[in-house]
Amino acid sequence: MSAASRYAYLDTRVSLFAGRLLTDQDIERLIQDGAGEPTPPPGLDNEIGLDSEADLAGIDHAMMPQLLNELSVLLRSVSGNERDLLRYWANRFEIANLKTLIRGKMVGRKAQVLRSELADLGPFSRVPVDALLLSSDVAELLRQLEQTVYADIARDVRRSFDQQQDLFTIDASIDRHYFNGLARRARAVGQDARTLVGSVLDRVNLVWLLRYRFTYNLPPAQAYYLLIPASHRIDRERLLQLNQLEGMAPVLEALPPPFDDLLRGARSTSEVTRRLERHTWGVAERILLGRRFNPTRALAYMVLRERDLRRVRAIVRGRRLGMDPATIRVATGLDCYDGRPVQEAA
Amino acid sequence: MFTPLRMCHVSLLVVREQAPETALTLARLGVFQPRVSDREIEALPELPARDYQQLVTRADAHLDKILDHFQLPAAMPDATGEPPDSRQLEDLDTQLARHWQDCSRRDEQLRRCQEQTKHLQHLQQSLDTFAALDIDLALLHRTHHFLDLEVGTLPPDNLQRLGDAVGLAGYRLSPFEQSDDYVNALLMGPCEQTAQIRPALEAAGWQPLPLPDELSGRPEQLRADLAQQLQAVEEQRRQIESQRDQARDELRNWLDEAARTLGRARPYARLADTLHGRGGLSMVSGWVPARDVATLRTGLVAALGDAHLMQVRPPRPGEQMAVPTACRHARWLQPFVSLVKNYGVPRYGEFDPTVLFAISYVAMFGMMFGDLGHGLVILSCAPLLRRRAPRAVPFVALCGVSAALFGLLYGSLFGYEHIIQPLWLSPLSDPIYMLKAAMITGVLFILFATTLTIRNRLAEGDVRGALLPGNGAVGLVLYLSLLWLAWSAADGGPPWTARLLFATSLLAIMGYSAWVNRDTALVERLLIVLVETFETVMNYISGTLSYLRLAAFSLNHVALAIAVFTLAGMLDTTGYWITVVLGNLFILVMEGAIVMIQALRLEYYEGFSRFYSGNGHEFRPLRLTGDNN
């Protein structure tokens, strides 16, 4: 069966959904609307209100089902490795829930408070949230988690928990597990999926490396161990070499293309994060617009859709906190183009 | 029997302190299904049972986990006694939480024992490899000035990454034995970098292996030590289990009492979303079968005295969809009830098709699978299901009886058509007659189904819906005129009255369709009207023809038997009987299953789809056991 016949429905669906994505101009307009009555962005008008009264948790609760509904529509038309990758991508929200649960249990937060912080994943949830919420401590929570699809993560977390009881290491261990699984699934799908997921992994690894080494001052051995083993353009040898460098500037200078260009002159980890995020969006946009009958288009769409929802959330939050448009622009990534700062790109 | 029980709406107003007692009484009586009412939410915005519900949920979770830990069954809730108040419930939960802490600690200890055992067993297995390690093991015991040397285990997934990580500090990690769960490795590097690599080792789950001094000289000693450690772990496990058993014996009665107390608390907790209040008043409303209203009233007076206000009214016209459906059926009808519910629950006031379904299904099965021998075999299989699927017994037995009776009518016994005289006729002797009989059955069934549609719509007060659409009274006229036309076509041409009836009803259906779609564009409306009318006519014709399968399968049954006998006739005596027995088994299993599905298909698609909405919701009263939601 040819790709055209195999992915005809998926391709049409993704193309239809792609019409909902927000352009930079849409985001700019939303930021500028701050003074007057805000105009709802296309595709979000019915689901998410942007009025100043809307509470952030409510917006989060509205966004998640919307994202997951679209994902379930796309999932219907794929099978095998492609479906596995798309489905696994949604696990990131459950992983976030698990981290909230573990953190909450470690500091003894009440089940009710914790529940309000968890995203409602509907049919995408694969853990007994109620039972986990009612667990009396982390040990019990991990025992229960060992009975679910996250048994590997639970075992790994238990090791970290037994040895260090350190939230940071536990979080890192969970994330590493997730991204490792994502890389494995992307490899099974094909080159485009590898490129897109690889761009995410490179970003995560590079940002983590900078944070671990120069914000938390971890020794090179520990910092390297906490990174994701599967990277894309920044390979193992390069990661080992980068870990031994002292200071952010030498690390950025020693990066391979295209990161050397992209990150030239970056002054902080958050700036690096924003530029790399923008780069990932660029990769996703190129796949979405430049490929046909390709299952990775669906993943690219989901990456971009999540970006939009996060940007809208950032705008609402910015307005709520009374931030000026320039700051909101930075928060939404409008200050750089395809990874590079706007002025430089121009 | 043919319609759900008449329901009444009941509103109960009580003082807040008596709300738990009221809930318990309602659960004891088991005739009240609570509902959420928007009007009450506005007038009485508070939800007084919410906190109580959270307490009950928490205590329930603790109790369940404790019972699971002790492997004790859940105690049946006790109907006698008062419901606990919030303070008692909180105390109970505190005690349960404390006991659960003990249980959880024991669970964790048992888990550690299990892991330790696994680890020690792995060490036992790797002892030989240890001995064969190509270094002087005595080196591992010495303290070195510059060299840090250590043997340990870690999960295989972390090996490569940890190797790279410690490499950054000048260390080297050399694996020397690997299993699915662990890798044994030798770690060596400069002493001054030890602090640098420790966090990475811990994050990777590195566990140093304690090497006894005797290892280099006496590996047997190490084996003995490991065996001793294993024994100690096993002993520890037994001790924990014995503590658990002891705790279970000590707590058993207390846990029973706790379960009973919680059982009395649950009804009020289940009303958390439906019981509204303001100040000292609480109100809950819901549905009660009309015949049980008196029982409810008496029960409430006995429990609460006069300190409550109960208002009863019939359902309002706009509430029909909100009223739950309570149907009462004899036990033997239960398997048929399940099959009807599989399609949908009757809406309140709608015709309940269970009895009709049971009779017609059994009759259609018999008609398609008529054989005295096969029927008796199916009948004799029914008691065998008593243990595994007791509810299916009457279903299978009735199908067997029906097949046997039709077998007598057809004169068929295990496919032999000449042993018994047919009381009616053998299907293959006059197939056309059989097809006519099947068609008449279908016509009667469709007429009955359409009449039921009209009745259901009238019961809902939808007069227009009962009269005008294709499945209403006009549709019925259309179908009758179609039948008349078909009948008279073979008899010298249809009379003008039949033609007139057909044309008038067709026009009425088209007019109704055009009126319903009056907001659409003209061309689109025309298209819809044509397609819908065509569909209505075709639906009646195809539906009627669909019943021909009743005859087709009865003929098929005989034809299959002939095929078996033809094959058997080609063999010697032994082969003949083996073929006859296996052939009959094949017919019983394969054709029996197909006929069951076909009969169900006729019921669902040709019957239910015409008259039965099935979009009601079942009456689920508040009870002491189970969840009413």
Short mmCIF file of N, CA and C in Angstrom, two decimals, chain A residues 112 131 134-137 139-140 143-144 146 152 155-156 158-160 162-164 169 176-177 180 219-222 224-229 236 239-241 243-244, chain B residues 54 57-58 61-62 65 100-101 103-105 107-108 111-112 115 155 158 160-162 164-169 195-207:
data_model
loop_
_atom_site.label_atom_id
_atom_site.label_comp_id
_atom_site.label_asym_id
_atom_site.label_seq_id
_atom_site.Cartn_x
_atom_site.Cartn_y
_atom_site.Cartn_z
N GLN A 112 -6.58 16.31 48.07
CA GLN A 112 -7.51 17.24 47.41
C GLN A 112 -6.75 18.35 46.67
N ALA A 131 -6.43 6.03 43.31
CA ALA A 131 -5.68 5.19 44.24
C ALA A 131 -4.33 5.83 44.55
N LEU A 134 -4.70 8.57 47.01
CA LEU A 134 -5.01 8.13 48.36
C LEU A 134 -3.86 7.36 49.01
N SER A 135 -2.76 7.18 48.29
CA SER A 135 -1.63 6.47 48.90
C SER A 135 -1.07 7.32 50.03
N SER A 136 -0.61 6.64 51.09
CA SER A 136 -0.24 7.41 52.28
C SER A 136 1.18 7.97 52.19
N ASP A 137 2.05 7.39 51.39
CA ASP A 137 3.40 7.94 51.25
C ASP A 137 3.99 7.56 49.89
N ALA A 139 6.48 5.59 49.19
CA ALA A 139 6.77 4.15 49.03
C ALA A 139 5.52 3.43 48.52
N GLU A 140 4.37 3.75 49.12
CA GLU A 140 3.13 3.09 48.70
C GLU A 140 2.76 3.52 47.27
N ARG A 143 4.84 1.60 44.97
CA ARG A 143 4.40 0.19 44.89
C ARG A 143 3.22 0.07 43.95
N GLN A 144 2.31 1.05 44.03
CA GLN A 144 1.13 1.01 43.14
C GLN A 144 1.53 1.29 41.70
N GLU A 146 4.21 0.54 40.32
CA GLU A 146 4.90 -0.63 39.75
C GLU A 146 3.93 -1.60 39.10
N ASP A 152 8.71 0.66 34.98
CA ASP A 152 10.14 0.94 34.83
C ASP A 152 10.50 2.25 35.52
N ARG A 155 10.44 1.86 39.28
CA ARG A 155 11.62 1.18 39.82
C ARG A 155 12.82 2.13 39.86
N ASP A 156 12.96 2.90 38.79
CA ASP A 156 14.07 3.83 38.72
C ASP A 156 13.95 4.91 39.80
N ARG A 158 12.36 4.62 42.53
CA ARG A 158 12.55 4.02 43.85
C ARG A 158 14.04 3.99 44.20
N ARG A 159 14.85 3.65 43.19
CA ARG A 159 16.30 3.60 43.44
C ARG A 159 16.80 4.98 43.86
N SER A 160 16.35 6.00 43.10
CA SER A 160 16.78 7.37 43.44
C SER A 160 16.26 7.75 44.81
N ASP A 162 15.38 5.78 47.35
CA ASP A 162 16.04 5.04 48.43
C ASP A 162 17.41 5.63 48.74
N GLN A 163 18.11 6.06 47.66
CA GLN A 163 19.47 6.51 47.87
C GLN A 163 19.53 7.97 48.31
N GLN A 164 18.71 8.84 47.68
CA GLN A 164 18.93 10.26 47.92
C GLN A 164 17.71 11.03 48.42
N THR A 169 16.77 14.84 41.45
CA THR A 169 17.24 13.62 40.80
C THR A 169 16.07 12.77 40.33
N ARG A 176 14.18 11.56 31.96
CA ARG A 176 15.13 10.81 31.14
C ARG A 176 14.44 9.57 30.56
N HIS A 177 13.69 8.90 31.41
CA HIS A 177 12.96 7.70 30.98
C HIS A 177 12.02 8.04 29.83
N ASN A 180 13.88 9.07 26.60
CA ASN A 180 14.53 7.89 26.03
C ASN A 180 13.51 7.07 25.23
N PRO A 219 29.08 18.14 39.37
CA PRO A 219 30.32 17.69 38.72
C PRO A 219 30.02 17.09 37.35
N PRO A 220 30.99 17.13 36.41
CA PRO A 220 30.73 16.65 35.05
C PRO A 220 30.14 15.24 35.01
N ALA A 221 30.66 14.35 35.86
CA ALA A 221 30.20 12.96 35.81
C ALA A 221 28.70 12.88 36.12
N GLN A 222 28.29 13.57 37.17
CA GLN A 222 26.86 13.51 37.55
C GLN A 222 26.00 14.19 36.49
N TYR A 224 26.58 14.59 33.32
CA TYR A 224 26.48 13.76 32.12
C TYR A 224 25.51 12.61 32.37
N TYR A 225 25.61 11.98 33.55
CA TYR A 225 24.74 10.83 33.82
C TYR A 225 23.27 11.21 33.76
N LEU A 226 22.94 12.44 34.15
CA LEU A 226 21.52 12.84 34.20
C LEU A 226 20.96 13.22 32.83
N LEU A 227 21.82 13.32 31.82
CA LEU A 227 21.32 13.68 30.47
C LEU A 227 20.67 12.48 29.78
N ILE A 228 19.95 12.80 28.68
CA ILE A 228 19.30 11.71 27.93
C ILE A 228 20.37 11.03 27.07
N PRO A 229 20.46 9.71 27.16
CA PRO A 229 21.51 9.04 26.39
C PRO A 229 21.34 9.20 24.88
N ARG A 236 27.15 11.48 21.59
CA ARG A 236 27.68 11.09 22.90
C ARG A 236 29.06 11.72 23.17
N LEU A 239 28.73 15.35 23.83
CA LEU A 239 28.16 15.62 25.15
C LEU A 239 29.23 15.44 26.23
N LEU A 240 30.05 14.38 26.08
CA LEU A 240 31.12 14.14 27.06
C LEU A 240 32.08 15.33 27.07
N GLN A 241 32.38 15.80 25.85
CA GLN A 241 33.33 16.91 25.73
C GLN A 241 32.72 18.19 26.33
N ASN A 243 30.52 18.48 28.59
CA ASN A 243 30.39 18.38 30.03
C ASN A 243 31.66 18.78 30.77
N GLN A 244 32.77 18.66 30.07
CA GLN A 244 34.04 18.96 30.75
C GLN A 244 34.43 20.43 30.65
N GLN B 54 -15.82 13.13 51.73
CA GLN B 54 -14.36 13.02 51.65
C GLN B 54 -13.80 12.14 52.76
N THR B 57 -14.63 8.56 51.84
CA THR B 57 -13.75 8.08 50.76
C THR B 57 -12.38 7.73 51.31
N ARG B 58 -11.87 8.60 52.18
CA ARG B 58 -10.53 8.36 52.74
C ARG B 58 -10.54 7.10 53.62
N ALA B 61 -10.86 3.99 51.55
CA ALA B 61 -9.61 3.63 50.87
C ALA B 61 -8.67 2.94 51.85
N HIS B 62 -8.57 3.49 53.06
CA HIS B 62 -7.70 2.85 54.07
C HIS B 62 -8.19 1.44 54.39
N LYS B 65 -7.50 -1.05 51.64
CA LYS B 65 -6.09 -1.42 51.54
C LYS B 65 -5.70 -2.36 52.69
N TRP B 100 -3.09 1.28 58.75
CA TRP B 100 -2.56 1.16 57.37
C TRP B 100 -1.06 1.48 57.33
N GLN B 101 -0.64 2.42 58.17
CA GLN B 101 0.79 2.72 58.23
C GLN B 101 1.57 1.45 58.56
N CYS B 103 0.54 -1.63 58.13
CA CYS B 103 0.42 -2.58 57.00
C CYS B 103 1.37 -2.17 55.88
N SER B 104 1.39 -0.86 55.58
CA SER B 104 2.21 -0.36 54.49
C SER B 104 3.68 -0.62 54.79
N ARG B 105 4.06 -0.41 56.07
CA ARG B 105 5.45 -0.67 56.46
C ARG B 105 5.80 -2.15 56.23
N ASP B 107 4.30 -4.16 54.11
CA ASP B 107 4.37 -4.38 52.65
C ASP B 107 5.73 -3.98 52.11
N GLU B 108 6.20 -2.83 52.59
CA GLU B 108 7.49 -2.31 52.12
C GLU B 108 8.61 -3.25 52.56
N ARG B 111 8.57 -6.23 50.42
CA ARG B 111 9.11 -5.93 49.10
C ARG B 111 10.63 -5.90 49.14
N ARG B 112 11.17 -5.29 50.22
CA ARG B 112 12.63 -5.24 50.34
C ARG B 112 13.21 -6.64 50.49
N GLU B 115 13.39 -8.16 47.15
CA GLU B 115 14.49 -7.61 46.35
C GLU B 115 15.83 -8.13 46.83
N PRO B 155 21.83 -1.67 37.40
CA PRO B 155 20.90 -2.14 36.35
C PRO B 155 21.57 -2.05 34.98
N ASN B 158 21.77 1.18 32.79
CA ASN B 158 22.56 2.34 33.19
C ASN B 158 24.06 2.16 32.94
N GLN B 160 26.16 1.75 30.23
CA GLN B 160 26.87 2.56 29.22
C GLN B 160 27.01 4.01 29.70
N ARG B 161 25.88 4.55 30.18
CA ARG B 161 25.84 5.95 30.57
C ARG B 161 26.76 6.21 31.77
N LEU B 162 26.70 5.28 32.74
CA LEU B 162 27.53 5.46 33.92
C LEU B 162 29.00 5.33 33.54
N ASP B 164 30.38 6.16 30.71
CA ASP B 164 30.77 7.44 30.12
C ASP B 164 30.94 8.52 31.19
N ALA B 165 29.96 8.52 32.13
CA ALA B 165 29.95 9.57 33.16
C ALA B 165 31.19 9.48 34.04
N VAL B 166 31.51 8.28 34.53
CA VAL B 166 32.68 8.17 35.44
C VAL B 166 33.97 8.36 34.65
N GLY B 167 33.88 8.11 33.33
CA GLY B 167 35.04 8.34 32.47
C GLY B 167 35.48 9.79 32.51
N LEU B 168 34.52 10.70 32.73
CA LEU B 168 34.84 12.12 32.80
C LEU B 168 35.71 12.45 34.02
N ALA B 169 35.66 11.58 35.02
CA ALA B 169 36.46 11.80 36.22
C ALA B 169 37.68 10.88 36.23
N ALA B 195 34.74 11.79 45.21
CA ALA B 195 33.58 12.64 45.54
C ALA B 195 32.83 13.08 44.28
N GLN B 196 33.58 13.23 43.18
CA GLN B 196 32.97 13.68 41.91
C GLN B 196 32.01 12.65 41.34
N ILE B 197 32.36 11.39 41.52
CA ILE B 197 31.54 10.36 40.85
C ILE B 197 30.45 9.79 41.74
N ARG B 198 30.52 10.04 43.04
CA ARG B 198 29.54 9.42 43.96
C ARG B 198 28.08 9.74 43.58
N PRO B 199 27.75 11.03 43.32
CA PRO B 199 26.34 11.32 42.98
C PRO B 199 25.87 10.55 41.74
N ALA B 200 26.78 10.45 40.75
CA ALA B 200 26.40 9.71 39.53
C ALA B 200 26.19 8.24 39.85
N LEU B 201 27.07 7.68 40.72
CA LEU B 201 26.92 6.26 41.10
C LEU B 201 25.59 6.04 41.80
N GLU B 202 25.23 6.97 42.69
CA GLU B 202 23.97 6.81 43.42
C GLU B 202 22.78 6.92 42.47
N ALA B 203 22.85 7.89 41.56
CA ALA B 203 21.74 8.07 40.62
C ALA B 203 21.59 6.85 39.72
N ALA B 204 22.70 6.15 39.46
CA ALA B 204 22.64 4.99 38.57
C ALA B 204 22.25 3.72 39.31
N GLY B 205 22.05 3.80 40.60
CA GLY B 205 21.66 2.61 41.37
C GLY B 205 22.83 1.66 41.60
N TRP B 206 24.02 2.21 41.70
CA TRP B 206 25.23 1.39 41.93
C TRP B 206 25.21 0.84 43.35
N GLN B 207 25.38 -0.48 43.48
CA GLN B 207 25.42 -1.09 44.82
C GLN B 207 26.74 -1.81 44.98
#
